[in-house]
Amino acid sequence: EVQLVESGGGLVQPGRSLKLSCLASGFTFSNYGMNWIRQAPGKGLEWVASISSSSSYIYYADTVKGRFTISRDNAKNTLYLQMTSLRSEDTALYYCARHDVGSYGFDYWGQGVMVTVSS
Amino acid sequence: DIVMTQGVLPNPVPSGESASITCRSSKSLVYKDGKTYLNWFLQRPGQSPQLLTYWMSTRASGVSDRFSGSGSGTYFTLKISRVRAEDAGVYYCQQVREYPRTFGSGTKLEIK
């Protein structure tokens, strides 16, 4: 069974940093591209970043470029999101999701981890 | 960036009726391989989004055939036949034609 489990969220002050993790199981992690998507309270979905299977290709939303870094460790089956210079508008539920090779269908999602940026 | 614009449903929809959700993109989502890179998701209350269709009209594994996607390069429709209570939630379209990936703002479906 495919599982994606996020961790590392919490309450953090503006300007500080936080690192999210997404532990994958039930599939060959190194064969799939991965993504972070966030959802502010009561709002819609916002794509944050994507990374290819071998980390050769990385893309960011303009709203996080220069502040967030997506990475992965295929030996540990883990996806990361390093978040720095956090702002109140980064407050959201952060999901990791796998995308299918070829179709880019985001076919499996984690349960999400909450990040609250507040003083 | 490609802007995705979703329509509004006349809620609530009576159980057993059909519902059509629309989505428009600011640029064609047809790639040079001829495929249309448009995903549909359902997010039920309190749950993570679930992929319904990809390549505009291909149903994801395990998705009921009551869900069908169609459209052109810039205008898309997700039709839900014989709606049930379990279909309630917010539906999102997403383009994966290019980066940055972008979602529509969501369309809420309520069932009567």
Short mmCIF file of N, CA and C in Angstrom, two decimals, chain A residues 37 39 43-47 50 59 62 95 99 102-107 109-112, chain B residues 1 37 39 41 43 47-51 54-55 92 94 96 99-105:
data_model
loop_
_atom_site.label_atom_id
_atom_site.label_comp_id
_atom_site.label_asym_id
_atom_site.label_seq_id
_atom_site.Cartn_x
_atom_site.Cartn_y
_atom_site.Cartn_z
N ILE A 37 2.47 20.62 -1.91
CA ILE A 37 1.30 21.45 -2.19
C ILE A 37 0.80 21.94 -0.82
N GLN A 39 -2.21 24.32 1.54
CA GLN A 39 -3.59 24.80 1.60
C GLN A 39 -3.75 25.65 2.85
N LYS A 43 -8.89 27.86 2.46
CA LYS A 43 -8.58 28.27 1.09
C LYS A 43 -8.36 27.07 0.18
N GLY A 44 -7.99 27.35 -1.08
CA GLY A 44 -7.78 26.31 -2.06
C GLY A 44 -6.36 25.76 -2.05
N LEU A 45 -6.07 24.93 -3.03
CA LEU A 45 -4.77 24.28 -3.13
C LEU A 45 -3.78 25.17 -3.87
N GLU A 46 -2.55 25.19 -3.37
CA GLU A 46 -1.48 25.95 -4.02
C GLU A 46 -0.27 25.03 -4.19
N TRP A 47 0.15 24.82 -5.42
CA TRP A 47 1.36 24.05 -5.68
C TRP A 47 2.57 24.85 -5.18
N SER A 50 8.25 21.05 -6.96
CA SER A 50 8.34 19.70 -7.51
C SER A 50 9.79 19.32 -7.67
N TYR A 59 11.56 22.65 -9.40
CA TYR A 59 10.76 23.82 -9.75
C TYR A 59 10.07 24.36 -8.49
N ASP A 62 6.61 30.98 -7.49
CA ASP A 62 7.26 32.28 -7.27
C ASP A 62 7.12 32.73 -5.82
N TYR A 95 0.98 19.40 2.09
CA TYR A 95 0.86 18.03 1.63
C TYR A 95 2.05 17.66 0.76
N HIS A 99 3.75 12.17 -8.15
CA HIS A 99 3.12 12.26 -9.46
C HIS A 99 3.54 11.10 -10.33
N GLY A 102 4.95 10.28 -16.58
CA GLY A 102 4.30 10.43 -17.88
C GLY A 102 3.07 11.29 -17.85
N SER A 103 2.10 10.93 -16.98
CA SER A 103 0.84 11.67 -16.96
C SER A 103 0.88 12.87 -16.03
N TYR A 104 1.78 12.84 -15.05
CA TYR A 104 1.86 13.87 -14.02
C TYR A 104 0.57 13.96 -13.21
N GLY A 105 -0.15 12.86 -13.14
CA GLY A 105 -1.29 12.83 -12.23
C GLY A 105 -0.78 12.71 -10.80
N PHE A 106 -1.25 13.59 -9.92
CA PHE A 106 -0.83 13.55 -8.52
C PHE A 106 -1.67 12.46 -7.85
N ASP A 107 -1.19 11.22 -7.91
CA ASP A 107 -2.05 10.09 -7.60
C ASP A 107 -2.07 9.66 -6.15
N TRP A 109 -1.43 11.21 -2.07
CA TRP A 109 -1.18 12.36 -1.23
C TRP A 109 -1.02 11.90 0.22
N GLY A 110 -0.21 12.64 0.97
CA GLY A 110 -0.16 12.40 2.40
C GLY A 110 -1.34 13.04 3.10
N GLN A 111 -1.37 12.92 4.40
CA GLN A 111 -2.48 13.49 5.19
C GLN A 111 -2.28 14.97 5.49
N GLY A 112 -1.06 15.45 5.25
CA GLY A 112 -0.77 16.86 5.47
C GLY A 112 -0.18 17.13 6.84
N ASP B 1 2.24 32.61 -16.22
CA ASP B 1 1.65 31.45 -15.57
C ASP B 1 0.28 31.16 -16.18
N TYR B 37 -2.89 17.95 -20.61
CA TYR B 37 -2.37 17.75 -19.26
C TYR B 37 -3.21 18.50 -18.22
N ASN B 39 -5.61 17.67 -14.73
CA ASN B 39 -6.05 16.75 -13.68
C ASN B 39 -7.29 17.30 -12.99
N PHE B 41 -9.42 16.75 -9.25
CA PHE B 41 -9.35 16.21 -7.89
C PHE B 41 -10.66 16.48 -7.16
N GLN B 43 -11.72 16.93 -3.11
CA GLN B 43 -11.31 17.00 -1.71
C GLN B 43 -12.57 16.97 -0.84
N GLN B 47 -10.39 15.79 4.39
CA GLN B 47 -9.54 14.78 3.77
C GLN B 47 -8.54 15.40 2.80
N SER B 48 -7.56 14.61 2.43
CA SER B 48 -6.61 15.02 1.40
C SER B 48 -7.28 14.92 0.03
N PRO B 49 -6.81 15.70 -0.93
CA PRO B 49 -7.37 15.59 -2.29
C PRO B 49 -7.16 14.19 -2.85
N GLN B 50 -8.10 13.81 -3.71
CA GLN B 50 -8.06 12.51 -4.38
C GLN B 50 -8.07 12.75 -5.88
N LEU B 51 -7.13 12.13 -6.59
CA LEU B 51 -7.09 12.26 -8.05
C LEU B 51 -8.27 11.52 -8.66
N TYR B 54 -6.82 12.18 -15.05
CA TYR B 54 -5.61 12.81 -15.57
C TYR B 54 -5.67 12.75 -17.09
N TRP B 55 -4.77 13.45 -17.76
CA TRP B 55 -4.85 13.56 -19.23
C TRP B 55 -6.26 13.94 -19.66
N TYR B 92 -11.30 20.37 -7.72
CA TYR B 92 -10.25 21.24 -8.25
C TYR B 92 -9.76 20.71 -9.60
N GLN B 94 -6.45 21.13 -12.24
CA GLN B 94 -5.03 21.49 -12.15
C GLN B 94 -4.38 21.27 -13.51
N VAL B 96 -0.98 20.52 -15.58
CA VAL B 96 0.38 20.02 -15.44
C VAL B 96 1.05 20.07 -16.82
N TYR B 99 5.32 24.37 -15.85
CA TYR B 99 5.55 24.94 -14.52
C TYR B 99 5.44 26.47 -14.61
N PRO B 100 4.92 27.09 -13.55
CA PRO B 100 4.43 26.49 -12.30
C PRO B 100 3.10 25.78 -12.49
N ARG B 101 2.96 24.64 -11.83
CA ARG B 101 1.67 23.96 -11.82
C ARG B 101 0.65 24.90 -11.17
N THR B 102 -0.55 24.92 -11.69
CA THR B 102 -1.56 25.80 -11.11
C THR B 102 -2.89 25.07 -10.98
N PHE B 103 -3.59 25.41 -9.88
CA PHE B 103 -4.90 24.84 -9.60
C PHE B 103 -5.98 25.90 -9.84
N GLY B 104 -7.17 25.43 -10.14
CA GLY B 104 -8.33 26.30 -10.09
C GLY B 104 -8.68 26.58 -8.64
N SER B 105 -9.60 27.52 -8.44
CA SER B 105 -9.94 27.95 -7.08
C SER B 105 -10.90 26.98 -6.38
#
